[in-house]
CSV table of N, CA, C and O in Angstrom, one decimal:
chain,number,residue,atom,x,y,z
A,1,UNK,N,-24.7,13.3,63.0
A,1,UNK,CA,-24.7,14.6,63.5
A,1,UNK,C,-26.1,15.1,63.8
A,1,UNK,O,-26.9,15.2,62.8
A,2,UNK,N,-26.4,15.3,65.0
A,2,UNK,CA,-28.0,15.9,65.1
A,2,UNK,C,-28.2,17.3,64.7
A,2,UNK,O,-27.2,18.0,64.7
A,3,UNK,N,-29.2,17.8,64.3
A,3,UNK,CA,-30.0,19.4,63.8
A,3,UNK,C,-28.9,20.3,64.9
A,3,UNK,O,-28.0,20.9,64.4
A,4,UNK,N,-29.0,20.2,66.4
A,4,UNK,CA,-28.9,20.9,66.9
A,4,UNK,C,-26.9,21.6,66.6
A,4,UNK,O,-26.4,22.6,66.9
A,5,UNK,N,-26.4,20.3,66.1
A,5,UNK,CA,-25.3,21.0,66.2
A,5,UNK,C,-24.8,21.7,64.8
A,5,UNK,O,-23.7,21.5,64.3
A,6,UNK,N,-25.6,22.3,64.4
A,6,UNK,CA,-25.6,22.9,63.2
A,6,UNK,C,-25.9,23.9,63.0
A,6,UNK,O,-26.8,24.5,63.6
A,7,UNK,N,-25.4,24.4,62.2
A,7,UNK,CA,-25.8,26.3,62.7
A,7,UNK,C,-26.3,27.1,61.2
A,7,UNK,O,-25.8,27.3,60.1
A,8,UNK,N,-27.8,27.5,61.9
A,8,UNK,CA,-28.8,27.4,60.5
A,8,UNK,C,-28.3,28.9,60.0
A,8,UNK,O,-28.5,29.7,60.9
A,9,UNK,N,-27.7,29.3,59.1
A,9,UNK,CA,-27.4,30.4,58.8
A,9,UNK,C,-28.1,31.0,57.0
A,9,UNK,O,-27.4,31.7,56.2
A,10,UNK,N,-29.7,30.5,56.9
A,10,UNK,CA,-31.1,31.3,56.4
A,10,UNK,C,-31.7,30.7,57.2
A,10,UNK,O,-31.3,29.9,58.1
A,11,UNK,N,-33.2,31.1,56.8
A,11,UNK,CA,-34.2,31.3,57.0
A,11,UNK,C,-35.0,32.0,58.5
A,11,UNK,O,-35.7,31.6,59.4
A,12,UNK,N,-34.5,33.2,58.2
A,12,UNK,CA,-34.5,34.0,59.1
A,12,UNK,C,-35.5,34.5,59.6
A,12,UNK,O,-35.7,34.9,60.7
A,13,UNK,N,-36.5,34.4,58.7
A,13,UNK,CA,-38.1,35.0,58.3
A,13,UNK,C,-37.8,35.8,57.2
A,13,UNK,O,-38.9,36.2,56.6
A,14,UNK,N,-36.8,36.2,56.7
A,14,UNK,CA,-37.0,37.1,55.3
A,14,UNK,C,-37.6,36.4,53.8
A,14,UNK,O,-38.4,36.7,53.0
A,15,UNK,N,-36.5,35.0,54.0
A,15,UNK,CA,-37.1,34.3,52.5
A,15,UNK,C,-38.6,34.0,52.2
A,15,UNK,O,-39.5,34.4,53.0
A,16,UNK,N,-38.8,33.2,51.2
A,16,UNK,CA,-39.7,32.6,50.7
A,16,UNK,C,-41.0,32.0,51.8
A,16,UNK,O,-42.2,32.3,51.7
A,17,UNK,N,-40.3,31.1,52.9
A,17,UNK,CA,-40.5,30.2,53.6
A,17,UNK,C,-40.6,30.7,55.0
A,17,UNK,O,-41.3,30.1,55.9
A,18,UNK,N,-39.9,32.0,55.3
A,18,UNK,CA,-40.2,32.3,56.8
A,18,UNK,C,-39.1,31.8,57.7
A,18,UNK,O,-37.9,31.7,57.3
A,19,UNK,N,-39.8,31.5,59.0
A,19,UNK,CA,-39.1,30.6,59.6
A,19,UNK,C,-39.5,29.0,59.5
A,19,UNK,O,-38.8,28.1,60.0
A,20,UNK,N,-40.3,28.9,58.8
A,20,UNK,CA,-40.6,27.5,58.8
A,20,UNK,C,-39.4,26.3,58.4
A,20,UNK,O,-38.2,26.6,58.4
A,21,UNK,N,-39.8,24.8,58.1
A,21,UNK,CA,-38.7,24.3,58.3
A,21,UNK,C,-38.6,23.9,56.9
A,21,UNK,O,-39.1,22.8,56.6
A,22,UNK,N,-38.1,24.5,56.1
A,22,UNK,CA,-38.4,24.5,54.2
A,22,UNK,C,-36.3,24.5,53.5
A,22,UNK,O,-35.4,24.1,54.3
A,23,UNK,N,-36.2,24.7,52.8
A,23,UNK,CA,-35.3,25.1,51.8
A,23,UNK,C,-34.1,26.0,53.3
A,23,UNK,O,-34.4,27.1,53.7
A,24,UNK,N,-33.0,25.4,53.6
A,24,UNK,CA,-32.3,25.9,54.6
A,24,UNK,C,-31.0,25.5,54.0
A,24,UNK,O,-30.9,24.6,53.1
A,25,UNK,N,-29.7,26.2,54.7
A,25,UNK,CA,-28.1,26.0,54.6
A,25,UNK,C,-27.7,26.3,56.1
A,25,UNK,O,-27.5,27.3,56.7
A,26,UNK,N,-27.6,24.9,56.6
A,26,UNK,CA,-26.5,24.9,57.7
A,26,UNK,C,-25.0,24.8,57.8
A,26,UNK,O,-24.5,23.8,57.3
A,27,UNK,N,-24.4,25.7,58.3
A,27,UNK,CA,-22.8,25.2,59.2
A,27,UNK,C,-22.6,24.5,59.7
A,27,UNK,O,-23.4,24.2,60.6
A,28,UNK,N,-21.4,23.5,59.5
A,28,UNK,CA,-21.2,22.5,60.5
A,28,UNK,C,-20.2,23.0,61.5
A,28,UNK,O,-19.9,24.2,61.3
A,29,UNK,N,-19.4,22.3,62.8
A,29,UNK,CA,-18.6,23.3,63.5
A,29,UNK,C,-16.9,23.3,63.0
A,29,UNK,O,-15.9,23.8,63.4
A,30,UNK,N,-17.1,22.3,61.7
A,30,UNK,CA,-15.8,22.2,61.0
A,30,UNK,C,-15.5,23.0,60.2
A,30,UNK,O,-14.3,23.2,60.1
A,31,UNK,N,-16.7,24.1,59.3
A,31,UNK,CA,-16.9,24.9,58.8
A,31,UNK,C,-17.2,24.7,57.5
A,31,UNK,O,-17.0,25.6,56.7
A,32,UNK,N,-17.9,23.1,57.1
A,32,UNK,CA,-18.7,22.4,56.0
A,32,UNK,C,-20.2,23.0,56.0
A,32,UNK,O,-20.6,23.7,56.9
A,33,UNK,N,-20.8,22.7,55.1
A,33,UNK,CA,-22.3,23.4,54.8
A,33,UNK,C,-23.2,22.0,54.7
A,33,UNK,O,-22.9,21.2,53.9
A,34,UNK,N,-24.2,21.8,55.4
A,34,UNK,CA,-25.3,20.8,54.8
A,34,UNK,C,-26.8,21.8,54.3
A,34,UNK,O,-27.2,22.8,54.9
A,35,UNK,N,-27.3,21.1,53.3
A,35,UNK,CA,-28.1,22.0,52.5
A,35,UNK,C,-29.1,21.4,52.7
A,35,UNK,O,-29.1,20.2,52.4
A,36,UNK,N,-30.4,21.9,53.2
A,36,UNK,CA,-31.6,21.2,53.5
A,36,UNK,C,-32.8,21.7,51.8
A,36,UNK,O,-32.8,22.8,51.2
A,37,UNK,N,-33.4,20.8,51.5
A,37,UNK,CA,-34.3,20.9,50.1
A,37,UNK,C,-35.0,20.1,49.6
A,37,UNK,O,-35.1,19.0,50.2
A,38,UNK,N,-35.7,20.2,48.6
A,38,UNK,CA,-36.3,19.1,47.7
A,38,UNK,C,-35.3,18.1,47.2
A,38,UNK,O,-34.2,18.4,46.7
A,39,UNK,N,-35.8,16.8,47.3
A,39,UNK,CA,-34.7,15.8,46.5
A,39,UNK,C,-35.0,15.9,45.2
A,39,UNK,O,-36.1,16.1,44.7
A,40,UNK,N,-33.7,15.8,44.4
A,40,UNK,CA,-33.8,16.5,43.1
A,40,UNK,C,-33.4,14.6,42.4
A,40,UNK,O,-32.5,13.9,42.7
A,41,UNK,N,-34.1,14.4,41.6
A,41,UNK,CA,-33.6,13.2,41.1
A,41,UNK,C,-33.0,13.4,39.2
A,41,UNK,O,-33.1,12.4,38.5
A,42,UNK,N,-32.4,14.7,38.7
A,42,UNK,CA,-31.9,15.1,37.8
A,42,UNK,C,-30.5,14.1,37.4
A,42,UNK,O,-29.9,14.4,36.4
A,43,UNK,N,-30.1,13.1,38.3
A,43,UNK,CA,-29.1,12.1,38.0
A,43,UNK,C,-28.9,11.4,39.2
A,43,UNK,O,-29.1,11.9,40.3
A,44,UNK,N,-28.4,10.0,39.1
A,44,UNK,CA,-28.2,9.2,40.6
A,44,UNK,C,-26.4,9.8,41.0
A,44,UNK,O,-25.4,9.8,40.3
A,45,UNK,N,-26.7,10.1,42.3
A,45,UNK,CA,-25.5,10.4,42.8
A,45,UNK,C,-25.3,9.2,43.2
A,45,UNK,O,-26.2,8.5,43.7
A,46,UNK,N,-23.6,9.0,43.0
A,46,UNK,CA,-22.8,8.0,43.5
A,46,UNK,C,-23.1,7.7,45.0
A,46,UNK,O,-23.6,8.6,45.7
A,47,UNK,N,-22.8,6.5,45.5
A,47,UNK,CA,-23.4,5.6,46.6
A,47,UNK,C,-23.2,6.6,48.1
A,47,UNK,O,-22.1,7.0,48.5
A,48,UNK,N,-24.1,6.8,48.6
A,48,UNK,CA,-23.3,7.6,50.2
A,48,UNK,C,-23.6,9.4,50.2
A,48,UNK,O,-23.5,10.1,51.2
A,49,UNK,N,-24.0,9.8,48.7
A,49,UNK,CA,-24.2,10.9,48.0
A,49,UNK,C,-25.8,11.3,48.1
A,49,UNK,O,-26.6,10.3,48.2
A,50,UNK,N,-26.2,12.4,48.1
A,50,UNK,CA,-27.9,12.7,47.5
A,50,UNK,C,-27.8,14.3,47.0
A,50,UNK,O,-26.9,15.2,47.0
A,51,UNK,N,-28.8,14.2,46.5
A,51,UNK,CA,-28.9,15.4,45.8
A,51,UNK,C,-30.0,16.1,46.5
A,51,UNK,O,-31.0,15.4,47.0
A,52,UNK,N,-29.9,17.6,46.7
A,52,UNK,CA,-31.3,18.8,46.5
A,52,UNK,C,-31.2,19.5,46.4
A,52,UNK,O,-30.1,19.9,46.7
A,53,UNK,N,-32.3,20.4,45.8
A,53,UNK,CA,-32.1,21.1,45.0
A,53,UNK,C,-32.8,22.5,45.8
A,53,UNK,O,-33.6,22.1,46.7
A,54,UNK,N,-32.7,23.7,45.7
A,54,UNK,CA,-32.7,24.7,46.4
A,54,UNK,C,-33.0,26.1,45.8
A,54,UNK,O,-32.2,26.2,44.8
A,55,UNK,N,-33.4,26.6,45.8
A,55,UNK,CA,-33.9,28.1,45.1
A,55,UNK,C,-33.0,29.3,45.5
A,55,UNK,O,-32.9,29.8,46.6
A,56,UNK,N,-32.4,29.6,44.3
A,56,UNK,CA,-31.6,31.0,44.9
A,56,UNK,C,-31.2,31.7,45.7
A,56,UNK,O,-30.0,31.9,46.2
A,57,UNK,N,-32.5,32.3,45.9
A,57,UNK,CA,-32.6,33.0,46.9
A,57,UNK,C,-32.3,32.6,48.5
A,57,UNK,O,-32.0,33.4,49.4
A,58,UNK,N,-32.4,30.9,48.5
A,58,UNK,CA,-31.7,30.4,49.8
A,58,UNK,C,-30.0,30.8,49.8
A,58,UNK,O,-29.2,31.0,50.8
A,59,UNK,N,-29.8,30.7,48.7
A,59,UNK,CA,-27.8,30.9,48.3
A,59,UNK,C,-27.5,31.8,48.5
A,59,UNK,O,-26.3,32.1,48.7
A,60,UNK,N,-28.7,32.8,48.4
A,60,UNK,CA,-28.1,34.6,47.8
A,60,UNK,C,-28.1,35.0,49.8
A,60,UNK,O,-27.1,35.5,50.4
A,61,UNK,N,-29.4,34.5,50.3
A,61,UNK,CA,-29.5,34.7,51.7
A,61,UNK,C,-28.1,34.0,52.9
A,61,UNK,O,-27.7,34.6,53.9
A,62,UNK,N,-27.8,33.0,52.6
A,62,UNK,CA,-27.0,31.9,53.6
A,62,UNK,C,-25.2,32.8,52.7
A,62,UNK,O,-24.2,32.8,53.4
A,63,UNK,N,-25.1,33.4,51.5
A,63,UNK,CA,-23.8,34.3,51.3
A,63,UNK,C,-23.9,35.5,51.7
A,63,UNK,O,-22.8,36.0,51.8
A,64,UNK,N,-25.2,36.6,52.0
A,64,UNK,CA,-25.4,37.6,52.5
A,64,UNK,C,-24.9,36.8,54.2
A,64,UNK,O,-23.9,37.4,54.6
A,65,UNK,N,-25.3,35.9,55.0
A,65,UNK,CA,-25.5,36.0,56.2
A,65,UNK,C,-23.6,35.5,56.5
A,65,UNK,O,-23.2,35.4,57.7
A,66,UNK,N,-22.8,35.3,55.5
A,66,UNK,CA,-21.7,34.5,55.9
A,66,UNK,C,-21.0,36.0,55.4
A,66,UNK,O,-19.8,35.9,55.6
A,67,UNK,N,-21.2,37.2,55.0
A,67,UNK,CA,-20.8,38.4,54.6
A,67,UNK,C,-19.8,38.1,53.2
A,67,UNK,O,-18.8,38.7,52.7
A,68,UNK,N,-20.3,37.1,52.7
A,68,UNK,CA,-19.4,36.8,51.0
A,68,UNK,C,-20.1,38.1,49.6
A,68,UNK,O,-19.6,38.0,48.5
């Protein structure tokens, strides 16, 4: 799936990061979430799996922007 068909819903310019291309939660058009971040290596995820890890405030912003 390329960037473009994803629908970046933080980093608006309000967070941490701006608009830059840092700590993000995109939509897919299925209505799945991919989570952009630091790779977090706190355990090996099972084969096909990764981990990252994300600051708050990206969660608090991407459930403010979905109206949860």
């Amino acid at each position: 799936m390329a960037r473009e068909a994803l629908i970046r819903i933080t980093g608006n310019g309000n967070g941490e990061c701006g608009k830059d291309d840092c700590p993000n939660v995109y939509r897919t058009a299925s209505g799945s979430f991919v989570v952009q971040g630091d790779v977090s290596k706190v355990f090996t995820p099972p084969e096909g799996e990764g981990l990252v890890e994300i600051p708050e405030s990206v969660l608090r912003e991407a459930f403010c922007a979905l109206g949860w």
